[in-house]
Amino acid sequence: QVQLVQSGGGLVQAGGSLRLSCTVSGRTFNTYIGWFRQAPGKEREFVATIHMSGTSTAYADSVKGRFTISRDNAKNTVYLQMNSLKPEDTAVYYCAAGYKGPPPTQIKAYDYWGQGTQVTVSS
């Protein structure tokens, strides 16, 4: 079994920063941790992903240059640093664990999901 626990959501003004955390319990071997987000009335969309032991990362075009995904292996934790936030970044953010490469960007590639955390960016 794999469990993912998220933290770090909140309210921030446009142009501000926020960091999300995802702590993984269970399997981390050959594992990608991805971040997805879902705004009201919209489909869940890919944001970023990282391999837990390699260096492979991938980002959605909408967040490149603003968001950075990273990991702390000692804590089995993946972070999403979000800078230069825009109102359109407002969504519920989810982390998820998947087991297929190259770096997966599709929802169907992920098998376990965190509980989600709200990120609200005010204009």
Short mmCIF file of N, CA, C and O in Angstrom, two decimals, residues 4 31-36 46-51 58 69 94-100 102-113:
data_model
loop_
_atom_site.label_atom_id
_atom_site.label_comp_id
_atom_site.label_asym_id
_atom_site.label_seq_id
_atom_site.Cartn_x
_atom_site.Cartn_y
_atom_site.Cartn_z
N LEU A 4 -0.25 8.90 0.47
CA LEU A 4 0.31 10.21 0.20
C LEU A 4 -0.45 11.24 1.02
O LEU A 4 -1.68 11.31 0.94
N THR A 31 9.39 4.84 -8.70
CA THR A 31 8.16 5.60 -8.49
C THR A 31 8.31 7.03 -8.97
O THR A 31 9.31 7.69 -8.69
N TYR A 32 7.30 7.50 -9.68
CA TYR A 32 7.17 8.91 -10.01
C TYR A 32 6.11 9.53 -9.11
O TYR A 32 5.05 8.93 -8.88
N ILE A 33 6.38 10.71 -8.62
CA ILE A 33 5.38 11.49 -7.91
C ILE A 33 4.99 12.66 -8.79
O ILE A 33 5.85 13.45 -9.21
N GLY A 34 3.72 12.75 -9.07
CA GLY A 34 3.21 13.82 -9.91
C GLY A 34 2.32 14.77 -9.14
O GLY A 34 1.75 14.41 -8.11
N TRP A 35 2.24 15.99 -9.65
CA TRP A 35 1.29 16.97 -9.15
C TRP A 35 0.27 17.26 -10.24
O TRP A 35 0.63 17.46 -11.41
N PHE A 36 -0.98 17.27 -9.84
CA PHE A 36 -2.09 17.60 -10.72
C PHE A 36 -2.95 18.65 -10.04
O PHE A 36 -2.88 18.84 -8.83
N PHE A 46 -2.39 17.86 -15.54
CA PHE A 46 -1.02 17.62 -15.12
C PHE A 46 -0.30 18.93 -14.84
O PHE A 46 -0.46 19.90 -15.58
N VAL A 47 0.53 18.92 -13.79
CA VAL A 47 1.34 20.08 -13.45
C VAL A 47 2.83 19.77 -13.55
O VAL A 47 3.57 20.46 -14.25
N ALA A 48 3.28 18.74 -12.84
CA ALA A 48 4.70 18.40 -12.82
C ALA A 48 4.87 17.00 -12.27
O ALA A 48 4.00 16.47 -11.58
N THR A 49 6.03 16.39 -12.54
CA THR A 49 6.34 15.08 -11.99
C THR A 49 7.83 14.93 -11.80
O THR A 49 8.63 15.60 -12.48
N ILE A 50 8.22 14.06 -10.89
CA ILE A 50 9.62 13.78 -10.60
C ILE A 50 9.78 12.32 -10.22
O ILE A 50 8.89 11.74 -9.59
N HIS A 51 10.92 11.73 -10.60
CA HIS A 51 11.23 10.38 -10.17
C HIS A 51 11.83 10.42 -8.78
O HIS A 51 12.62 11.31 -8.46
N ALA A 58 9.29 16.59 -15.39
CA ALA A 58 8.51 17.13 -16.49
C ALA A 58 7.54 18.15 -15.93
O ALA A 58 7.07 18.03 -14.80
N ILE A 69 9.54 21.36 -9.09
CA ILE A 69 9.31 20.16 -8.32
C ILE A 69 10.65 19.65 -7.80
O ILE A 69 11.66 19.69 -8.50
N TYR A 94 -3.37 18.03 -6.24
CA TYR A 94 -3.22 16.66 -5.80
C TYR A 94 -1.84 16.14 -6.13
O TYR A 94 -1.32 16.41 -7.22
N CYS A 95 -1.24 15.38 -5.23
CA CYS A 95 -0.08 14.60 -5.59
C CYS A 95 -0.50 13.15 -5.80
O CYS A 95 -1.53 12.71 -5.29
N ALA A 96 0.29 12.44 -6.57
CA ALA A 96 -0.05 11.07 -6.93
C ALA A 96 1.21 10.27 -7.21
O ALA A 96 2.25 10.84 -7.58
N ALA A 97 1.13 8.96 -7.05
CA ALA A 97 2.25 8.06 -7.28
C ALA A 97 1.95 7.18 -8.49
O ALA A 97 0.88 6.59 -8.59
N GLY A 98 2.93 7.10 -9.39
CA GLY A 98 2.83 6.27 -10.57
C GLY A 98 4.09 5.49 -10.80
O GLY A 98 5.14 5.78 -10.21
N TYR A 99 4.02 4.50 -11.71
CA TYR A 99 5.10 3.53 -11.81
C TYR A 99 5.58 3.28 -13.24
O TYR A 99 6.26 2.30 -13.50
N LYS A 100 5.26 4.15 -14.15
CA LYS A 100 5.68 4.01 -15.54
C LYS A 100 6.43 5.25 -16.01
O LYS A 100 6.04 6.38 -15.71
N PRO A 102 8.65 6.87 -19.67
CA PRO A 102 9.26 8.14 -19.27
C PRO A 102 8.32 8.97 -18.41
O PRO A 102 7.15 8.59 -18.26
N PRO A 103 8.80 10.08 -17.85
CA PRO A 103 7.99 10.80 -16.86
C PRO A 103 6.54 10.91 -17.28
O PRO A 103 6.22 11.56 -18.28
N PRO A 104 5.64 10.27 -16.54
CA PRO A 104 4.23 10.23 -16.95
C PRO A 104 3.51 11.53 -16.68
O PRO A 104 3.68 12.15 -15.63
N THR A 105 2.70 11.93 -17.64
CA THR A 105 1.90 13.14 -17.51
C THR A 105 0.41 12.86 -17.55
O THR A 105 -0.39 13.78 -17.39
N GLN A 106 0.02 11.62 -17.74
CA GLN A 106 -1.38 11.25 -17.84
C GLN A 106 -1.92 10.78 -16.50
O GLN A 106 -1.25 10.06 -15.77
N ILE A 107 -3.15 11.17 -16.21
CA ILE A 107 -3.79 10.76 -14.97
C ILE A 107 -3.81 9.25 -14.82
O ILE A 107 -3.57 8.71 -13.73
N LYS A 108 -4.06 8.54 -15.92
CA LYS A 108 -4.20 7.09 -15.87
C LYS A 108 -2.91 6.38 -15.50
O LYS A 108 -2.94 5.20 -15.15
N ALA A 109 -1.77 7.06 -15.56
CA ALA A 109 -0.50 6.47 -15.19
C ALA A 109 -0.26 6.47 -13.69
O ALA A 109 0.72 5.88 -13.25
N TYR A 110 -1.11 7.11 -12.95
CA TYR A 110 -0.95 7.22 -11.51
C TYR A 110 -1.98 6.37 -10.78
O TYR A 110 -3.17 6.37 -11.14
N ASP A 111 -1.51 5.68 -9.74
CA ASP A 111 -2.34 4.68 -9.07
C ASP A 111 -2.81 5.10 -7.68
O ASP A 111 -3.83 4.60 -7.20
N TYR A 112 -2.07 5.95 -7.03
CA TYR A 112 -2.40 6.38 -5.67
C TYR A 112 -2.41 7.89 -5.61
O TYR A 112 -1.56 8.55 -6.22
N TRP A 113 -3.34 8.43 -4.83
CA TRP A 113 -3.56 9.87 -4.81
C TRP A 113 -3.61 10.41 -3.39
O TRP A 113 -4.11 9.76 -2.48
#
